[in-house]
Short mmCIF file of C-alpha atoms in Angstrom, two decimals:
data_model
loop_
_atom_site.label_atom_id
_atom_site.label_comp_id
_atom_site.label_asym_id
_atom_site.label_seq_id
_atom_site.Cartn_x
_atom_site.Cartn_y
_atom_site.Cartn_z
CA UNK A 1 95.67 -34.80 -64.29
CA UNK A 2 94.29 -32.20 -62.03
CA UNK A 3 92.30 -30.44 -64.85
CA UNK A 4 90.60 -33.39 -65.49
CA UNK A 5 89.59 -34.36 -61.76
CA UNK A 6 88.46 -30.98 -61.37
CA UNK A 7 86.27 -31.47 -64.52
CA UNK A 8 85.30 -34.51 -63.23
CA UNK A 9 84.08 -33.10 -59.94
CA UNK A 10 82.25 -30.45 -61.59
CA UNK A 11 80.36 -32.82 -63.64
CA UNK A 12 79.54 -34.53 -60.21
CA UNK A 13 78.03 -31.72 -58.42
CA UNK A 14 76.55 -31.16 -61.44
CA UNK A 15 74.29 -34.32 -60.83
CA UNK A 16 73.83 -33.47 -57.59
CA UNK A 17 72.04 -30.38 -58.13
CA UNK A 18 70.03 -31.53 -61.13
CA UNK A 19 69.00 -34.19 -58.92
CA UNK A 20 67.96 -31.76 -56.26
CA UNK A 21 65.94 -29.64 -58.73
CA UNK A 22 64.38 -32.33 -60.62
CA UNK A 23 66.37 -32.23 -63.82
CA UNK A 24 68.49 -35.38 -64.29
CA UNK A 25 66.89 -38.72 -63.69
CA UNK A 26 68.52 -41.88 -62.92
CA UNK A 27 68.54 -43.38 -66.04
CA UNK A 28 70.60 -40.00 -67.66
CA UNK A 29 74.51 -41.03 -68.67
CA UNK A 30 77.73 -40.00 -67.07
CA UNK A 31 80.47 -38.57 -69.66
CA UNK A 32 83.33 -36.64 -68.64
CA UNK A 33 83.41 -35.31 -72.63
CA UNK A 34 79.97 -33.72 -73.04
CA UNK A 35 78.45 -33.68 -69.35
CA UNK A 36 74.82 -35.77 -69.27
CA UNK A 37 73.05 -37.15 -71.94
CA UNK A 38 69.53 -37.60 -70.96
CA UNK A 39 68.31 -41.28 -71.30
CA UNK A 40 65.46 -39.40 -73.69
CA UNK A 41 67.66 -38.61 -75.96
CA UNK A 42 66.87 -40.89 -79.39
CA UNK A 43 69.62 -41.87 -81.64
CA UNK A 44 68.29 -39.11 -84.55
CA UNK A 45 69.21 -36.46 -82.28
CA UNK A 46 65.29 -35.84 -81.20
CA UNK A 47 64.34 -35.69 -77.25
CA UNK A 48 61.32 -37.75 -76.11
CA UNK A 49 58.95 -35.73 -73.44
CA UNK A 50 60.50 -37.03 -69.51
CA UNK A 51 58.00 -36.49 -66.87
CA UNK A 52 60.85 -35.64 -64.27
CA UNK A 53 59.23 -33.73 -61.26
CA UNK A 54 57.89 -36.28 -58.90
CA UNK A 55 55.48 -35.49 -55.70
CA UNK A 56 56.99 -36.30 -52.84
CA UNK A 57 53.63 -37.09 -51.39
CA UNK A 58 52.17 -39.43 -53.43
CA UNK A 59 55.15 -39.99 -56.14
CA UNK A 60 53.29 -38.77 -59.48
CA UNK A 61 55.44 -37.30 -62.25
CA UNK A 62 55.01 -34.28 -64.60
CA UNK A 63 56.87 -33.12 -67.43
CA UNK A 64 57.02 -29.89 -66.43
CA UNK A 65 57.31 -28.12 -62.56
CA UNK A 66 54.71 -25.70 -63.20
CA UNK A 67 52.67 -28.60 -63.39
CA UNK A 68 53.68 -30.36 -60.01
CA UNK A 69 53.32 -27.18 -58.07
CA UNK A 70 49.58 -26.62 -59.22
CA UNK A 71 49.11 -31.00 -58.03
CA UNK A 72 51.18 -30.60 -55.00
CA UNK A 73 47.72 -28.09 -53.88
CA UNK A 74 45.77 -30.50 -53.32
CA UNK A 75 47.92 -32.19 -50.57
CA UNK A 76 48.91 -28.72 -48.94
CA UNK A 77 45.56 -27.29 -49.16
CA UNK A 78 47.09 -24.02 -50.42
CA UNK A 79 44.77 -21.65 -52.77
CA UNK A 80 46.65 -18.81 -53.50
CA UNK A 81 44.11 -17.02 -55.87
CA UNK A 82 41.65 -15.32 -54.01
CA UNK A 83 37.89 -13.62 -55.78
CA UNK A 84 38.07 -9.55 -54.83
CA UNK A 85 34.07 -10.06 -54.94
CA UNK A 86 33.42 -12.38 -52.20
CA UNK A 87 37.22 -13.49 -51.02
CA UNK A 88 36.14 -17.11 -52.04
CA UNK A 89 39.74 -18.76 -52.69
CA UNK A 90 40.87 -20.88 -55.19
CA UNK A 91 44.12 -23.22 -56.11
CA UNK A 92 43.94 -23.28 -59.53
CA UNK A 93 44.18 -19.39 -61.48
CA UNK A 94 41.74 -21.49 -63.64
CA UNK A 95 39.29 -22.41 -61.13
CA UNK A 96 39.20 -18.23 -59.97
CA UNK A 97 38.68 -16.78 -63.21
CA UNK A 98 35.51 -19.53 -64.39
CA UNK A 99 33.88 -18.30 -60.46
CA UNK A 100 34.53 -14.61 -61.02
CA UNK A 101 32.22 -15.49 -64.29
CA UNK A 102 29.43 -15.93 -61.64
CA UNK A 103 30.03 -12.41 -60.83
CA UNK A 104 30.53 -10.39 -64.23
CA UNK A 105 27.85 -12.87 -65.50
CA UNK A 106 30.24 -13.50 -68.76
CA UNK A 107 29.48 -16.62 -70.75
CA UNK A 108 32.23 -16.63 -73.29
CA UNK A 109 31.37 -20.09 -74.89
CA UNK A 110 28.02 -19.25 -77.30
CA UNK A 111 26.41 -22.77 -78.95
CA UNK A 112 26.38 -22.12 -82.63
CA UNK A 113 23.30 -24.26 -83.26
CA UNK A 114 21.39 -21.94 -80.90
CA UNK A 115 23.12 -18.83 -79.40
CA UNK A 116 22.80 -20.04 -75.92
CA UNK A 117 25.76 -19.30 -73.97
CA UNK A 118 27.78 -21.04 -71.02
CA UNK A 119 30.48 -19.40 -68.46
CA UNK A 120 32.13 -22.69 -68.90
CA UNK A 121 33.53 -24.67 -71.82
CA UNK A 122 33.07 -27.96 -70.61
CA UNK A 123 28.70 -27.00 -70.21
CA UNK A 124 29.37 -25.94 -73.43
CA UNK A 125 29.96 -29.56 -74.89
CA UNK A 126 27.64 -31.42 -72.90
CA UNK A 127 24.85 -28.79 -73.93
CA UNK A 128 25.93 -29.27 -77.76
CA UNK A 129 24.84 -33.06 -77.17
CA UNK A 130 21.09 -31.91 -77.20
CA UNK A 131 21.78 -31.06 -80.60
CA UNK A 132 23.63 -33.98 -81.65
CA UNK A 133 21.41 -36.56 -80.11
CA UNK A 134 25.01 -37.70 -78.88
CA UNK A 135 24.70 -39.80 -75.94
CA UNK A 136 27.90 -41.62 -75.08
CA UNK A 137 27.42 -43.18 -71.36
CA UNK A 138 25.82 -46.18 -71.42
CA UNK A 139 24.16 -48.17 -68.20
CA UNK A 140 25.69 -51.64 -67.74
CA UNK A 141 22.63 -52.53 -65.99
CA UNK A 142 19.96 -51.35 -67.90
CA UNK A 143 21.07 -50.34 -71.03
CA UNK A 144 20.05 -46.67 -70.96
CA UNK A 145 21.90 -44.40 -72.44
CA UNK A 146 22.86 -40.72 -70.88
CA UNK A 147 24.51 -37.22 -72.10
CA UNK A 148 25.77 -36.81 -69.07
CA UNK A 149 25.23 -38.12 -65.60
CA UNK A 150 25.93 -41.82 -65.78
CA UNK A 151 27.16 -42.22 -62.47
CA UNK A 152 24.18 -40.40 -60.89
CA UNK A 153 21.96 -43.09 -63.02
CA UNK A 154 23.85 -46.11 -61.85
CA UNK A 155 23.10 -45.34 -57.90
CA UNK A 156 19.63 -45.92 -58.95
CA UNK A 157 20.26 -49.49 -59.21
CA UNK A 158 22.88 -49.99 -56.47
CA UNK A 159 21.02 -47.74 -53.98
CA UNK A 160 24.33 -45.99 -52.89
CA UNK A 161 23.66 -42.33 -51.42
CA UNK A 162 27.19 -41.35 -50.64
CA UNK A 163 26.04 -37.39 -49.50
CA UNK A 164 24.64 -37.93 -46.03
CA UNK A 165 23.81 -34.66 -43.74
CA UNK A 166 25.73 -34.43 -40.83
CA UNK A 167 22.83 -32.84 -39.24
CA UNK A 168 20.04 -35.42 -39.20
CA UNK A 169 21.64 -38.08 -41.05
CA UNK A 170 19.45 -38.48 -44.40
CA UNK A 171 21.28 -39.26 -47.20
CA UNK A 172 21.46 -38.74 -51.09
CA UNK A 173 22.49 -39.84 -54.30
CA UNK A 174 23.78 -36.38 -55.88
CA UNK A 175 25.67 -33.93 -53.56
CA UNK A 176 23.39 -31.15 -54.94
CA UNK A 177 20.48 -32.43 -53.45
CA UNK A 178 21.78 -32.70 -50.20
CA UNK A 179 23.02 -28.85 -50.63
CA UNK A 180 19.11 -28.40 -51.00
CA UNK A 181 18.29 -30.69 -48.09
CA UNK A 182 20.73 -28.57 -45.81
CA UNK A 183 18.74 -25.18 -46.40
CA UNK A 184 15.95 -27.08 -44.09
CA UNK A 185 18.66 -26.82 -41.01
CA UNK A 186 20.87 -23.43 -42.11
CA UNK A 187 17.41 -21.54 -43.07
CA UNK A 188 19.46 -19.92 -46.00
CA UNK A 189 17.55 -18.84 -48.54
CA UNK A 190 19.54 -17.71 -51.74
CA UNK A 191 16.59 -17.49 -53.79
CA UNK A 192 15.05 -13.71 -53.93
CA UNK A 193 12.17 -11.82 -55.97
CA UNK A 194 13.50 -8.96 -58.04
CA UNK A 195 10.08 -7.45 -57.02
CA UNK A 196 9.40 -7.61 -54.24
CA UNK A 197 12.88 -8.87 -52.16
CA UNK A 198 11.07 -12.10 -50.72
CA UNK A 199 13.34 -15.11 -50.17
CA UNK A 200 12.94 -18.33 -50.96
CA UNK A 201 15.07 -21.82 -49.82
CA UNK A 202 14.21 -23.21 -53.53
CA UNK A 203 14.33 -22.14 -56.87
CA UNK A 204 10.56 -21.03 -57.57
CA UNK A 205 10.95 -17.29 -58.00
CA UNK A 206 9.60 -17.97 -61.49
CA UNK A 207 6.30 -19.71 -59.70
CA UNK A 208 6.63 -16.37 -57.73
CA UNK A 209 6.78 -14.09 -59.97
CA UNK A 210 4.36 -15.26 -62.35
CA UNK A 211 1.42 -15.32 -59.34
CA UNK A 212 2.29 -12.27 -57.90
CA UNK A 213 3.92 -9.64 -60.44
CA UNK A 214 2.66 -10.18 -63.72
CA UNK A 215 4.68 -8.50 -66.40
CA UNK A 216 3.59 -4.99 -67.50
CA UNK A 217 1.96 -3.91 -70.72
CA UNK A 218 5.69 -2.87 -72.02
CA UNK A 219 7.39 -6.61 -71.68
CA UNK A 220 4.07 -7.64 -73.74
CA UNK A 221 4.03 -6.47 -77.03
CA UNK A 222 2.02 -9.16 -78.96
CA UNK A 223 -2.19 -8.51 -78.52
CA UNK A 224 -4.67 -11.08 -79.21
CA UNK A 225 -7.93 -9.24 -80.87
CA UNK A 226 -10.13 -11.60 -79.18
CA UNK A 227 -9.71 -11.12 -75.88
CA UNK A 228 -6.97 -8.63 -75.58
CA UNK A 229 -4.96 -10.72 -73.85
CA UNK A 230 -1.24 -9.51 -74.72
CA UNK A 231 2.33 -11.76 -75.11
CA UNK A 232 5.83 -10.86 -75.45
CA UNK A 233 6.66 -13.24 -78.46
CA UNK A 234 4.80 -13.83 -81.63
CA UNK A 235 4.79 -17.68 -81.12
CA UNK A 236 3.08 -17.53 -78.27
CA UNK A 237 0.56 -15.41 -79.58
CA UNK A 238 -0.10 -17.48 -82.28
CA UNK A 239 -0.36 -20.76 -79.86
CA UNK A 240 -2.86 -19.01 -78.31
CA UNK A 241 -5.41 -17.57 -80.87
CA UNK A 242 -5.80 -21.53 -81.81
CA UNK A 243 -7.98 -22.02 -78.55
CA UNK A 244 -10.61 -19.27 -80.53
CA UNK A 245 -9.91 -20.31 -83.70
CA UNK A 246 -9.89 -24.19 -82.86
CA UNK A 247 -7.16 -24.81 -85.14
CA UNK A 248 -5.66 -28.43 -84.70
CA UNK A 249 -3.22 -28.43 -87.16
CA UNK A 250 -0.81 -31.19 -85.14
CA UNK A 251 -2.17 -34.81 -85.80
CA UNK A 252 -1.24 -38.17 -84.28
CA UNK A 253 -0.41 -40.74 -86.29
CA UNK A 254 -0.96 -43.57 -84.38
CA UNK A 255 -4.67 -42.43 -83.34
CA UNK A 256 -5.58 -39.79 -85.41
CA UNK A 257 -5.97 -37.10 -82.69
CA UNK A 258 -5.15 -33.59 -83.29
CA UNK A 259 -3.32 -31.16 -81.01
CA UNK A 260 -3.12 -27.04 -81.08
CA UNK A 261 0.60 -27.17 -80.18
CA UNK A 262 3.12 -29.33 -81.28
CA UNK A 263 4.61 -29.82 -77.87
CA UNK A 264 1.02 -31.37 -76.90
CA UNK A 265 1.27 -33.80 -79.50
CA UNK A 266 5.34 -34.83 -78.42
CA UNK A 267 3.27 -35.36 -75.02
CA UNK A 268 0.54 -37.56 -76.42
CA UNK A 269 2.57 -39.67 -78.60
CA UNK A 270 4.65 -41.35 -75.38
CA UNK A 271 1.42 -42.73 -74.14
CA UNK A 272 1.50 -44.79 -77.09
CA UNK A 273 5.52 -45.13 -77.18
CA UNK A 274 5.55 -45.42 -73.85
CA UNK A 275 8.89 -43.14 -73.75
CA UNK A 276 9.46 -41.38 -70.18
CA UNK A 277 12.55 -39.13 -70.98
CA UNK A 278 12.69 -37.54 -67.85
CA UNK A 279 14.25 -39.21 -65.14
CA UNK A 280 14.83 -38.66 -61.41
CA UNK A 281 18.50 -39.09 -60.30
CA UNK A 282 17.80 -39.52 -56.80
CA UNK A 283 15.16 -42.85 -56.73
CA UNK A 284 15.16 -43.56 -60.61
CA UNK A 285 11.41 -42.99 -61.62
CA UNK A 286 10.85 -41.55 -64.89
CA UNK A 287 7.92 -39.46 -66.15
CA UNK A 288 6.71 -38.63 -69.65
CA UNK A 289 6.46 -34.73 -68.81
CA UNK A 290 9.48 -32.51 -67.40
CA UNK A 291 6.57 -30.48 -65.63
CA UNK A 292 6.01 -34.02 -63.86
CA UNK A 293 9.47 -34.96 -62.38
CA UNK A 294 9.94 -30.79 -61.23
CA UNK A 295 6.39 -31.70 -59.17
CA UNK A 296 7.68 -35.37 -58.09
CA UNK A 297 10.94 -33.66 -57.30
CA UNK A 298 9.69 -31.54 -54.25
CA UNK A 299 9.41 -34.92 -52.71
CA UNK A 300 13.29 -35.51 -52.33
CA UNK A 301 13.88 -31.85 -51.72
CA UNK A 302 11.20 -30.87 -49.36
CA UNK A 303 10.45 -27.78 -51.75
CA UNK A 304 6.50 -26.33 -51.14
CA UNK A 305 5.82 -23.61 -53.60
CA UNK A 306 2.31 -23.19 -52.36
CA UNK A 307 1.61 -20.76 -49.35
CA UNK A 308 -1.62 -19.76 -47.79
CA UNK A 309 -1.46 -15.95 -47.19
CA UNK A 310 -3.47 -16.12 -44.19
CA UNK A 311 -2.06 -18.23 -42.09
CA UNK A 312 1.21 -19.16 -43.91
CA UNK A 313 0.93 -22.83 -44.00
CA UNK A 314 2.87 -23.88 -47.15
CA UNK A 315 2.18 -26.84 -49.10
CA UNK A 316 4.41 -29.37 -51.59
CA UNK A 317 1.12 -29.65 -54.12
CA UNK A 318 -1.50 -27.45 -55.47
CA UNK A 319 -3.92 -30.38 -54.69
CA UNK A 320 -3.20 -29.99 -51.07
CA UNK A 321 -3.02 -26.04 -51.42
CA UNK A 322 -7.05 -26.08 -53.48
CA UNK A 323 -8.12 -28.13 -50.56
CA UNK A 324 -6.93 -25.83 -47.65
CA UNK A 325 -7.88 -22.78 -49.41
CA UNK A 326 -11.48 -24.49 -49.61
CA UNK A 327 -11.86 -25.83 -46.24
CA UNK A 328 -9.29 -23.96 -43.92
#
């Protein structure tokens, strides 16, 4: 009798410190024979996944407590994974080794179609859709179809700018435009010249570097016999000897009208498709040229490439920029 309530009680205190830790649910059995049988267990002797670790904050369940220590982060705030570059921290071990990528400037994940690379999986797949023509969100209101960036899309037609600056109070449809807006109050300017050093609030070192250090005779390997002017790919060389030569060899089929390049002819043929590919995600106007939404662009983000090197004045246009340099 005594061996049996002692088994008993073990069994008992058993549940209580499964319960404790997580492991026995209240749907497991009680037998005094073989201990608990988990309610997972299926008559074949096979054991059905059990989330059994619950938050105690907002009462989700994982399988496994590995898993509900990484969720219970984001209530506690903890990151315990801290970058030895810049000390950023992190709460996912995940989430510190795709940053320290920005760093080492790895980009594991290579596009087979192409050979570009990505730090991240994930930019990975969404790239890969500019080679499948894939294009899986769809706009309920519209009809348009997107590789990415759906969401962005739809606040064109509800008008909701959920990033406001705390500074001034404008707000924005995508939270990286208002991380653009907010170098107009912080002065940061994260953009420098490899050159020279200057820098820049926006992204224009390119613009930059192209008007100020053009590349040197080495990076430029590819001569045109005309007029000596050099190139650092053999496409481009090519491109070019068409303006002596005159060579059209790119026809439209709608008009007949022949183009040196091919991308000049993908240009032309939208003013008779009437295609605008290039959309802005912060008002919803399209364009039929990428060139032309980077130049509409500078009108959200307050970007002006063009600066007068006498007196500094900086303009958003080149328009604006001719007509200074003209008439002071």
């Amino acid at each position: 009798m005594s061996f049996f309530f002692s088994r008993t009680v073990n069994i008992f205190k058993q549940a209580l410190d499964g319960a404790t830790h997580g492991h026995i649910t209240a749907g497991s059995v009680l037998s005094p024979d073989v201990g608990f049988i988990p309610n997972n267990l299926n008559f074949n002797g096979t054991v059905t996944p059990k989330k059994k670790f619950k938050c105690v904050f907002c009462g989700k369940t994982f399988e496994y407590l590995s898993h509900m220590t990484r969720h219970m982060r984001k209530h506690s705030g903890e990151k315990p994974y801290v970058c030895t570059v810049c000390g950023k921290r992190f709460a996912q071990k995940t989430y510190l080794i795709t940053h320290e990528r920005t760093h080492s400037g790895e980009r594991p994940y290579a596009c087979m179609e192409c050979g570009k690379s990505f730090s991240q999986k994930s930019s990975l797949n969404v790239h890969l859709r500019s080679h499948t023509g894939e294009k899986p969100y769809s706009c309920s209101h519209c009809g348009k179809s997107y590789k990415t960036y759906l969401i962005t899309h739809e606040r064109t037609h509800s008008g909701e700018r959920p990033y406001a600056c705390m500074e001034c109070g404008k707000s924005f449809s995508q939270k990286s435009s208002l991380n653009v807006h907010l170098r107009s109050h912080t002065g940061e300017k994260p953009y420098s010249c490899s050159h020279c050093g200057k820098s820049y609030a926006f992204k224009i070192q390119t613009f930059h570097s192209t008007h100020n250090h053009p590349s040197t005779p080495e990076e430029k390997r590819f001569e045109c016999v005309f007029c000596r002017r050099t190139f650092n790919k053999l496409t481009y060389l090519k491109a070019h000897m068409r303006t002596h030569s005159g060579e059209k060899p790119f026809v439209c089929t709608v008009c007949g009208k022949r183009f040196a390049q091919k991308t000049y002819l993908r240009i032309h043929q939208r003013t008779h498709s009437g295609e605008r590919p290039y959309s802005c995600m912060e008002c919803g106007k399209s364009f039929a040229q990428k060139s032309s939404l980077n130049v509409h662009l500078r009108s959200h983000t307050g970007e002006k490439p063009y600066s007068c090197s006498e007196c500094g004045k900086s303009y958003a246009y080149k328009q604006g920029f001719n007509t200074h340099q003209c008439f002071g």
